[in-house]
Short mmCIF file of C-alpha atoms in Angstrom, two decimals:
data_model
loop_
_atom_site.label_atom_id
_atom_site.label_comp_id
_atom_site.label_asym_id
_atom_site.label_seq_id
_atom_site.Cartn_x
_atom_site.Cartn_y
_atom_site.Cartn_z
CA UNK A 5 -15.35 18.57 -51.15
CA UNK A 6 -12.26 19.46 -49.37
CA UNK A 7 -14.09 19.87 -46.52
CA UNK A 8 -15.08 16.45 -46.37
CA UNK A 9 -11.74 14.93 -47.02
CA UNK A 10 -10.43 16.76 -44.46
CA UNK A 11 -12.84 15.62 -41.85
CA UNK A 12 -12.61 11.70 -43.46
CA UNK A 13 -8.73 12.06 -43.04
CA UNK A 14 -8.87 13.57 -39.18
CA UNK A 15 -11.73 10.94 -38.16
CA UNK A 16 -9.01 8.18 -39.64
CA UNK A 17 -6.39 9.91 -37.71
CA UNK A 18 -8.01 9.49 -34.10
CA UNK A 19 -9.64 6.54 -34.34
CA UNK A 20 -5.68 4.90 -35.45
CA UNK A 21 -4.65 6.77 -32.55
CA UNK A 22 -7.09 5.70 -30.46
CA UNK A 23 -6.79 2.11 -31.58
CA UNK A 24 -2.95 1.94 -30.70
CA UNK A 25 -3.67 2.68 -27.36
CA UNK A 26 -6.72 1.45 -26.02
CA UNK A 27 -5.82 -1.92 -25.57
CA UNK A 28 -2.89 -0.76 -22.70
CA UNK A 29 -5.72 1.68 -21.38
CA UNK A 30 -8.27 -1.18 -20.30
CA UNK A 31 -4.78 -3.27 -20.08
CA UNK A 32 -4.26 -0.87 -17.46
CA UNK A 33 -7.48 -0.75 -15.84
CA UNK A 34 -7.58 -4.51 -15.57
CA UNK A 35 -4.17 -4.71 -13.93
CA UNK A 36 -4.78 -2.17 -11.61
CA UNK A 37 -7.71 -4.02 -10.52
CA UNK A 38 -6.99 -7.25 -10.56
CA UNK A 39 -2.91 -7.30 -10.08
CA UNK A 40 -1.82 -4.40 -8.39
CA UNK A 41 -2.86 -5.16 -4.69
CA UNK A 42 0.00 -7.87 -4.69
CA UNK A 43 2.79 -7.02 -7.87
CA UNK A 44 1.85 -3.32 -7.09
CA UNK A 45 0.70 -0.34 -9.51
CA UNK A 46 4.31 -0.19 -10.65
CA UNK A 47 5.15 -3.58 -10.95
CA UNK A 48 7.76 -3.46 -8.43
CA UNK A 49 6.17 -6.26 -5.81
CA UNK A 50 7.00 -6.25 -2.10
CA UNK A 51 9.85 -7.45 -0.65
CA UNK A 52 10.58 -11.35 -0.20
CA UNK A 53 6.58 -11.76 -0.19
CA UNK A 54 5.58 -11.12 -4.16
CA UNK A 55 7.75 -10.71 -6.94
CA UNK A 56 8.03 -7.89 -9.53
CA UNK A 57 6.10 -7.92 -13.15
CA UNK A 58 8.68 -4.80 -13.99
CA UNK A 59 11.89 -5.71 -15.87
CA UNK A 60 11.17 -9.49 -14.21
CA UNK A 61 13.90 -11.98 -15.47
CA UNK A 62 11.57 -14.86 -14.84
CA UNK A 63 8.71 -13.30 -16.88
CA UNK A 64 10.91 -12.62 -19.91
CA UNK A 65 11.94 -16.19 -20.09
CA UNK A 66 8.10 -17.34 -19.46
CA UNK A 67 6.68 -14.56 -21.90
CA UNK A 68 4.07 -17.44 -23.32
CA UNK A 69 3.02 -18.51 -19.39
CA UNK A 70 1.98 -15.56 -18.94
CA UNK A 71 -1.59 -15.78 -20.12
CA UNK A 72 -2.03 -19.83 -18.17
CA UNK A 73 -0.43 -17.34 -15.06
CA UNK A 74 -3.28 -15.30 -15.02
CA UNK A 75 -6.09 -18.13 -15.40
CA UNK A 76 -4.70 -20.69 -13.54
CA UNK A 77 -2.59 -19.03 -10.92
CA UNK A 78 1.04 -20.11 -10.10
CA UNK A 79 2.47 -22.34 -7.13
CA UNK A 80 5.67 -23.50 -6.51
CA UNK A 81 9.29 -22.32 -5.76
CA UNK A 82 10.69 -19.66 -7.88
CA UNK A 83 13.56 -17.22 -8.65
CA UNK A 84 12.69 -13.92 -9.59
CA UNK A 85 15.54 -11.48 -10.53
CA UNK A 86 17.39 -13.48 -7.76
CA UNK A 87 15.40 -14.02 -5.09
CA UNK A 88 13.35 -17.00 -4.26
CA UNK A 89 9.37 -16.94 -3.90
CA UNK A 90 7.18 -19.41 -3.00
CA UNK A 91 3.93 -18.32 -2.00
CA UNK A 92 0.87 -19.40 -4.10
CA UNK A 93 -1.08 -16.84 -6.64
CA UNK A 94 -4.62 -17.81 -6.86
CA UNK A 95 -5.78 -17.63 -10.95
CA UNK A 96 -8.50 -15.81 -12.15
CA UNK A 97 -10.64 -18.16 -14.36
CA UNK A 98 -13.18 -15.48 -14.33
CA UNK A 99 -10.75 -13.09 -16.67
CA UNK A 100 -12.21 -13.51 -20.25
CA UNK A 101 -9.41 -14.36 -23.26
CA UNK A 102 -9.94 -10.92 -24.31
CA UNK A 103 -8.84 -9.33 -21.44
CA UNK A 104 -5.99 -11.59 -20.58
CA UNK A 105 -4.80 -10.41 -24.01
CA UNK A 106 -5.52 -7.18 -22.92
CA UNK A 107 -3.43 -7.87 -19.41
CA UNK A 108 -0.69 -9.11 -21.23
CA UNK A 109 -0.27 -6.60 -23.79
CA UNK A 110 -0.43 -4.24 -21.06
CA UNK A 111 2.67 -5.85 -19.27
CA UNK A 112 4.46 -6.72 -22.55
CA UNK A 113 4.64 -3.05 -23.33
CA UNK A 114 4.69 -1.18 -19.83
CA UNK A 115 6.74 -3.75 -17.80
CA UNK A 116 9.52 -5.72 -20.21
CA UNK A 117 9.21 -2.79 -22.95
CA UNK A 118 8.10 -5.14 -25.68
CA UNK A 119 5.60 -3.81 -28.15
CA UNK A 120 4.66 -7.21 -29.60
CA UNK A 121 0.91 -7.36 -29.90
CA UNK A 122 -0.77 -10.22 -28.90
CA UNK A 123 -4.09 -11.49 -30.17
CA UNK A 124 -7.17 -13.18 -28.82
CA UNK A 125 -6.32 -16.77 -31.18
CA UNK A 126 -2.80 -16.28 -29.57
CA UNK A 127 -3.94 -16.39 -26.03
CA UNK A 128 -6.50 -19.08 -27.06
CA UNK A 129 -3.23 -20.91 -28.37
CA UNK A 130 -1.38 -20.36 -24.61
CA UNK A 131 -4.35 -21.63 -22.53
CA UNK A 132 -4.64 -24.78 -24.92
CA UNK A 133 -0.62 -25.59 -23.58
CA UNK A 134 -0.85 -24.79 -19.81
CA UNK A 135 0.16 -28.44 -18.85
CA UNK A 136 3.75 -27.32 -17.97
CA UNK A 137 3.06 -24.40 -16.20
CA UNK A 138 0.93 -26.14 -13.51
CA UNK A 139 2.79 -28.44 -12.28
CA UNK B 15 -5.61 48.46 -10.61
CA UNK B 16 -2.89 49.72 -7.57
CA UNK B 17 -4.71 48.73 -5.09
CA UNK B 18 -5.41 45.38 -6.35
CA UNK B 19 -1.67 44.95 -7.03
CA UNK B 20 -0.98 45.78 -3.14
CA UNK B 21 -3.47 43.03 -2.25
CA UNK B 22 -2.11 40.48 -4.34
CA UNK B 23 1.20 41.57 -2.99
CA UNK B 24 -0.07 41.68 0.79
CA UNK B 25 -1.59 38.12 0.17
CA UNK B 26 1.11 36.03 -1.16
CA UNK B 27 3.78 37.65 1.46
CA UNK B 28 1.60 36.48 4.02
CA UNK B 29 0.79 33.13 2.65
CA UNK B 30 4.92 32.77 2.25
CA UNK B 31 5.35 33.42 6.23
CA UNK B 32 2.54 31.63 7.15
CA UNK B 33 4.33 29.32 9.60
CA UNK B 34 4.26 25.06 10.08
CA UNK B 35 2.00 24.57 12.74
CA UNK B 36 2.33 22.35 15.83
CA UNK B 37 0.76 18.89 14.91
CA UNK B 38 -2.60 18.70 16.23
CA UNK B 39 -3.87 16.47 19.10
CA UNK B 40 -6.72 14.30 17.60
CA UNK B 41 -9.79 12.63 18.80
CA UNK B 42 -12.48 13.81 21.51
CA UNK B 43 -11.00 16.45 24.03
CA UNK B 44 -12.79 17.56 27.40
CA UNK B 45 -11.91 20.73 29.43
CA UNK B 46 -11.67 18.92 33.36
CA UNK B 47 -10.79 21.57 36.21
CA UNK B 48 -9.42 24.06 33.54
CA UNK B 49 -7.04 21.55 31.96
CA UNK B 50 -7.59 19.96 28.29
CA UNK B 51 -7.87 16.58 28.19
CA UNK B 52 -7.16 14.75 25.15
CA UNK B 53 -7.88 11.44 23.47
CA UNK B 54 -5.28 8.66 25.02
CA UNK B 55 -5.00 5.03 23.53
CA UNK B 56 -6.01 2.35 25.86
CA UNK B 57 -3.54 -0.32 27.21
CA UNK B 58 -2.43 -3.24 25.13
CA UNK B 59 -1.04 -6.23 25.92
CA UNK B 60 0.11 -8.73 22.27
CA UNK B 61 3.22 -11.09 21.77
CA UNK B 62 5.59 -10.53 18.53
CA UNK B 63 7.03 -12.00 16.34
CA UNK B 64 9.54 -13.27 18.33
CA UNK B 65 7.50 -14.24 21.26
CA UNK B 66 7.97 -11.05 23.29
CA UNK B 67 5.27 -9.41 25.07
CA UNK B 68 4.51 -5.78 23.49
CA UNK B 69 2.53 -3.52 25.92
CA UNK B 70 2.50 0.33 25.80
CA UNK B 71 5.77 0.42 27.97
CA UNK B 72 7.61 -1.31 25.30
CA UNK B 73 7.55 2.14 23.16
CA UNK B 74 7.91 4.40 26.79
CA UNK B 75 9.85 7.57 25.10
CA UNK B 76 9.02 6.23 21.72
CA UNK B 77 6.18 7.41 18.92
CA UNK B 78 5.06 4.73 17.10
CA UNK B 79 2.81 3.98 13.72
CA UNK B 80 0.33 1.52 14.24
CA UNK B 81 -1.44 -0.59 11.45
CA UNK B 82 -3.60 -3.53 11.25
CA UNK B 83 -3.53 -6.26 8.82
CA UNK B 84 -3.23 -10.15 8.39
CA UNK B 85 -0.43 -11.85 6.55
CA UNK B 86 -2.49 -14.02 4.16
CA UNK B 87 -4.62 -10.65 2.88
CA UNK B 88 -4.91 -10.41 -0.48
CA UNK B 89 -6.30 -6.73 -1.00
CA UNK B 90 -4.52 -3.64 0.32
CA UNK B 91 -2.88 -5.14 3.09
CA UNK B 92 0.41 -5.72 0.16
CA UNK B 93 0.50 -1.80 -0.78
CA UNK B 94 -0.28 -0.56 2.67
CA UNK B 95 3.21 -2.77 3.84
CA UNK B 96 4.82 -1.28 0.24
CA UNK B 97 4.11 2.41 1.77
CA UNK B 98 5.14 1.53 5.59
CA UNK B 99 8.32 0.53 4.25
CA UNK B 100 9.19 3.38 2.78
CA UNK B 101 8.12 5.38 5.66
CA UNK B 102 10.93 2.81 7.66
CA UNK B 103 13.53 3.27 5.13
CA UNK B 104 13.06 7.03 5.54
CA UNK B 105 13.67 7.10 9.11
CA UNK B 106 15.59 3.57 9.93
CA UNK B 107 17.79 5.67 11.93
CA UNK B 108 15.29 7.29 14.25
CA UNK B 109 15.05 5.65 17.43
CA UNK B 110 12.42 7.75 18.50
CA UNK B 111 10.02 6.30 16.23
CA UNK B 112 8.75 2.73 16.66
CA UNK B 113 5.92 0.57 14.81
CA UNK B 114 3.22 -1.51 15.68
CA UNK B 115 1.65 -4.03 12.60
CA UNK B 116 -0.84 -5.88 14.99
CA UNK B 117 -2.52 -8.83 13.04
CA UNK B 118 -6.73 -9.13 13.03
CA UNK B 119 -6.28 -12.93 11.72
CA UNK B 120 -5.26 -14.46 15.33
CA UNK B 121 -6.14 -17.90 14.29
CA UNK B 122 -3.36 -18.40 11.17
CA UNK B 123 -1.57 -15.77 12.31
CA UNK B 124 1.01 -17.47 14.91
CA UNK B 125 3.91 -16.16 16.31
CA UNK B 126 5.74 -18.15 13.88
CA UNK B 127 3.80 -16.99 11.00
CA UNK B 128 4.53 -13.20 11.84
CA UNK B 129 8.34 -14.12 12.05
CA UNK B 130 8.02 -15.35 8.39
CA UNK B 131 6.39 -12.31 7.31
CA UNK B 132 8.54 -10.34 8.91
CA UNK B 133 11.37 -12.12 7.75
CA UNK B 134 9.69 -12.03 3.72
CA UNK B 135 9.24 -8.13 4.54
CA UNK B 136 13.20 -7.97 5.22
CA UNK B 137 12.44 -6.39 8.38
CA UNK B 138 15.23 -7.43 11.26
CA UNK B 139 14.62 -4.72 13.77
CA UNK B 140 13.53 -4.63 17.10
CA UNK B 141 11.85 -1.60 16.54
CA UNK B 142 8.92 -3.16 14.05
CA UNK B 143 6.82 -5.33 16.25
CA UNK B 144 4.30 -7.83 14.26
CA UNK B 145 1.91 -8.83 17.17
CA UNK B 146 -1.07 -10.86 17.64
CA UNK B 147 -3.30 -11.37 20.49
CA UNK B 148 -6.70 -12.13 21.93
CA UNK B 149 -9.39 -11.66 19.74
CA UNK B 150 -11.59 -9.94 21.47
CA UNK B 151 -8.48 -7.23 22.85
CA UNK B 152 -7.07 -7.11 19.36
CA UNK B 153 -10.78 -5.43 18.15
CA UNK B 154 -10.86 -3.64 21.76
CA UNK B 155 -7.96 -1.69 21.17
CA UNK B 156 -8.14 -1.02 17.53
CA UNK B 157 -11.23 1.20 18.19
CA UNK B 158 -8.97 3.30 21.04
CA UNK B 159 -6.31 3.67 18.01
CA UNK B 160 -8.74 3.73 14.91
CA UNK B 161 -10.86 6.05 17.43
CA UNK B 162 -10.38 9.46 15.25
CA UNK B 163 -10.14 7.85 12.04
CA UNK B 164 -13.78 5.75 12.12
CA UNK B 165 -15.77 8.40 11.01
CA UNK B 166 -17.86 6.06 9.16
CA UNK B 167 -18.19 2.41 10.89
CA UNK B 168 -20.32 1.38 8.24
CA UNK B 169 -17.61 1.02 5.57
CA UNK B 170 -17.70 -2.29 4.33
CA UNK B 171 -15.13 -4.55 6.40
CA UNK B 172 -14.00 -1.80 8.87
CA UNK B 173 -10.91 -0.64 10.38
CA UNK B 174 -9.21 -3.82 9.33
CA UNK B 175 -9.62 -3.04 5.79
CA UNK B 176 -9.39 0.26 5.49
CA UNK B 177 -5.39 0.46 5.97
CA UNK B 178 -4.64 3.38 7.44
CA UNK B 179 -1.64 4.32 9.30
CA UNK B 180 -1.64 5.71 12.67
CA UNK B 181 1.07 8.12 13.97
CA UNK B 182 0.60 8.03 18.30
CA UNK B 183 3.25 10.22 19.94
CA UNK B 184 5.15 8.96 23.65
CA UNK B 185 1.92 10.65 25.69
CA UNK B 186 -0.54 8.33 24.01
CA UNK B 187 -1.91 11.04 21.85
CA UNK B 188 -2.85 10.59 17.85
CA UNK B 189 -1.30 12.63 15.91
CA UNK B 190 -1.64 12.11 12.39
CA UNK B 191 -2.92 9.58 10.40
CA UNK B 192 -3.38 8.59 6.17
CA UNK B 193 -4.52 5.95 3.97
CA UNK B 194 -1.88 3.62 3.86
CA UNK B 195 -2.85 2.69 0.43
CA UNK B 196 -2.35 6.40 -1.05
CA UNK B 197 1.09 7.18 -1.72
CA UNK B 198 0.59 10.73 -1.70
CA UNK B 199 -1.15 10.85 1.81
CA UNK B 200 1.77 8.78 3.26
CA UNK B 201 3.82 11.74 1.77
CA UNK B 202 2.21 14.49 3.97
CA UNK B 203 1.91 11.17 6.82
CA UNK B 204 5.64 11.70 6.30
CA UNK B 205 5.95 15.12 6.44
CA UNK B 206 4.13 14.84 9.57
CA UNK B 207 5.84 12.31 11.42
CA UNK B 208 9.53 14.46 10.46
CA UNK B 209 7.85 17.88 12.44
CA UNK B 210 6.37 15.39 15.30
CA UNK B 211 9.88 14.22 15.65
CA UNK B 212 11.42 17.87 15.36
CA UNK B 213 8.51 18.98 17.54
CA UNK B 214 10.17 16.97 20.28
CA UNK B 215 13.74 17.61 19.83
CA UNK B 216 13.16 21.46 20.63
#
């Protein structure tokens, strides 16, 4: 009987565990591939050419763009932790809800150390309001 | 058990002395009348970014990296640039060492466009020349520079993909070379170019 609770209790244990994280694994996966080449593994960007995800002032202030960023793309001047971009990022329409949640959560917590959790309805909620953002 | 202990001993004092050997000379050699003869990288003729011609006298006494990419490439070309940089930054001050980004997209890729890039890159410095060219030359040349490191020709894309950074030494000889995209190569890349550039100060 003890037995059993003990194994009940450990199986609880991991999967928590494994539930807090998983979403910034594939969150990390999916960056990797998809955002990486140009904002680099570390966020960091290069140069005058593309800006940084990490500590970015422009993100922080755009937190709820950030999902209508990744499916639509983003064109236009603009000032990232004081200097000026202007090159156009392509969207990726093909990036499903739940893994722009995943993206997001991914950069929330690794690149502007914010452990808010966002949901699927949430990002649902974002792409519904993109208007602004495009223009 | 002694004897063991010796070996161990033996081993690691010679794997401590074991010394830094001379870079190697890379590519296809030939013995011809009892003299080695060693892979040399054709002639080039491009224009930079500032409208300059760039042949292989411009680096005459210089070593020099050489890369290919195109400004408007979305894959590796980025973290290849990322990578070159810091191998810049680490040795800014070496006038020894020169660089060569030649550009495979020589229809967008003006002149003017390579100034911008160059520009966006933060890069003011005579030493870093952004080139295009001919077509046809551009693709000519890359296989006399990309020679040693196109094992497979078959990978999808080819040379102009597969970012790699080429270290050629003042006699036209490869020296070393690493996947630009692969931080930890570009460390022993590095490590190369500093006893290349040591090499020659003896």
């Amino acid at each position: 009987m003890n037995r059993l609770l003990l194994i009940i209790f450990t199986v609880l244990l991991i999967s928590i565990v494994s539930c807090s994280t998983k979403g910034f694994k594939r969150g990390k996966i999916l960056y990797d591939a998809y955002c990486s080449d140009c904002h680099m593994n570390d966020g960091s960007g290069l140069e005058g050419l593309f800006p940084p995800i990490d500590n970015s002032d422009y993100l922080k202030t755009h937190k709820l763009d950030l999902a209508c960023i990744i499916h639509y793309g983003l064109e236009g001047k603009i000032k990232v932790n004081g200097k000026e971009y202007s090159q156009k990022m392509n969207g990726f329409p093909k990036i499903t809800e739940s893994d722009i949640a995943n993206i997001v959560n991914y950069i929330n917590y690794k690149f502007l150390g914010d452990e808010e959790y966002v949901n699927i309805k949430e990002i649902k909620e974002m792409l519904s309001n993109c208007d602004e953002v495009i223009e | 058990m002694k004897n063991i202990l010796y070996i161990i001993i033996l081993l690691s004092i010679i794997s401590c002395s074991q010394e830094v050997e001379k870079l190697p000379i890379l590519g296809n050699k030939e013995e011809i009348n009892g003299k080695m003869v060693y892979h040399e990288v054709g002639d080039f003729h491009f224009i930079d970014q500032d409208g300059n011609p760039v042949t292989p006298s411009t680096f005459e006494g210089q070593n020099y990296i050489v890369d290919y990419f195109f400004t408007s490439c979305p894959t590796i070309c980025p973290k290849v640039k990322k990578q070159e940089l810091r191998v810049y930054e680490k040795f800014k001050n070496n006038d020894k060492l020169g660089y060569l980004s030649v550009s495979v997209d020589t229809k967008y890729d003006t002149i003017q466009k390579l100034k911008w890039y160059a520009d966006k890159l933060n890069i003011h410095d005579k030493k870093w020349k952004f080139v295009t060219g001919e077509k046809d030359h551009i693709y000519k040349v890359a296989e006399s520079f990309f020679h040693v490191a196109m094992d497979d020709k078959t990978a999808p894309g080819g040379f102009n993909h597969d970012g790699r950074l080429i270290l050629v030494d003042k006699n036209k000889h490869i020296r070393s070379f690493c996947d630009g995209t692969d931080p930890v190569d570009v460390d022993r890349f590095m490590k190369d170019v500093e006893n290349l550039l040591t090499e020659e100060n003896e």
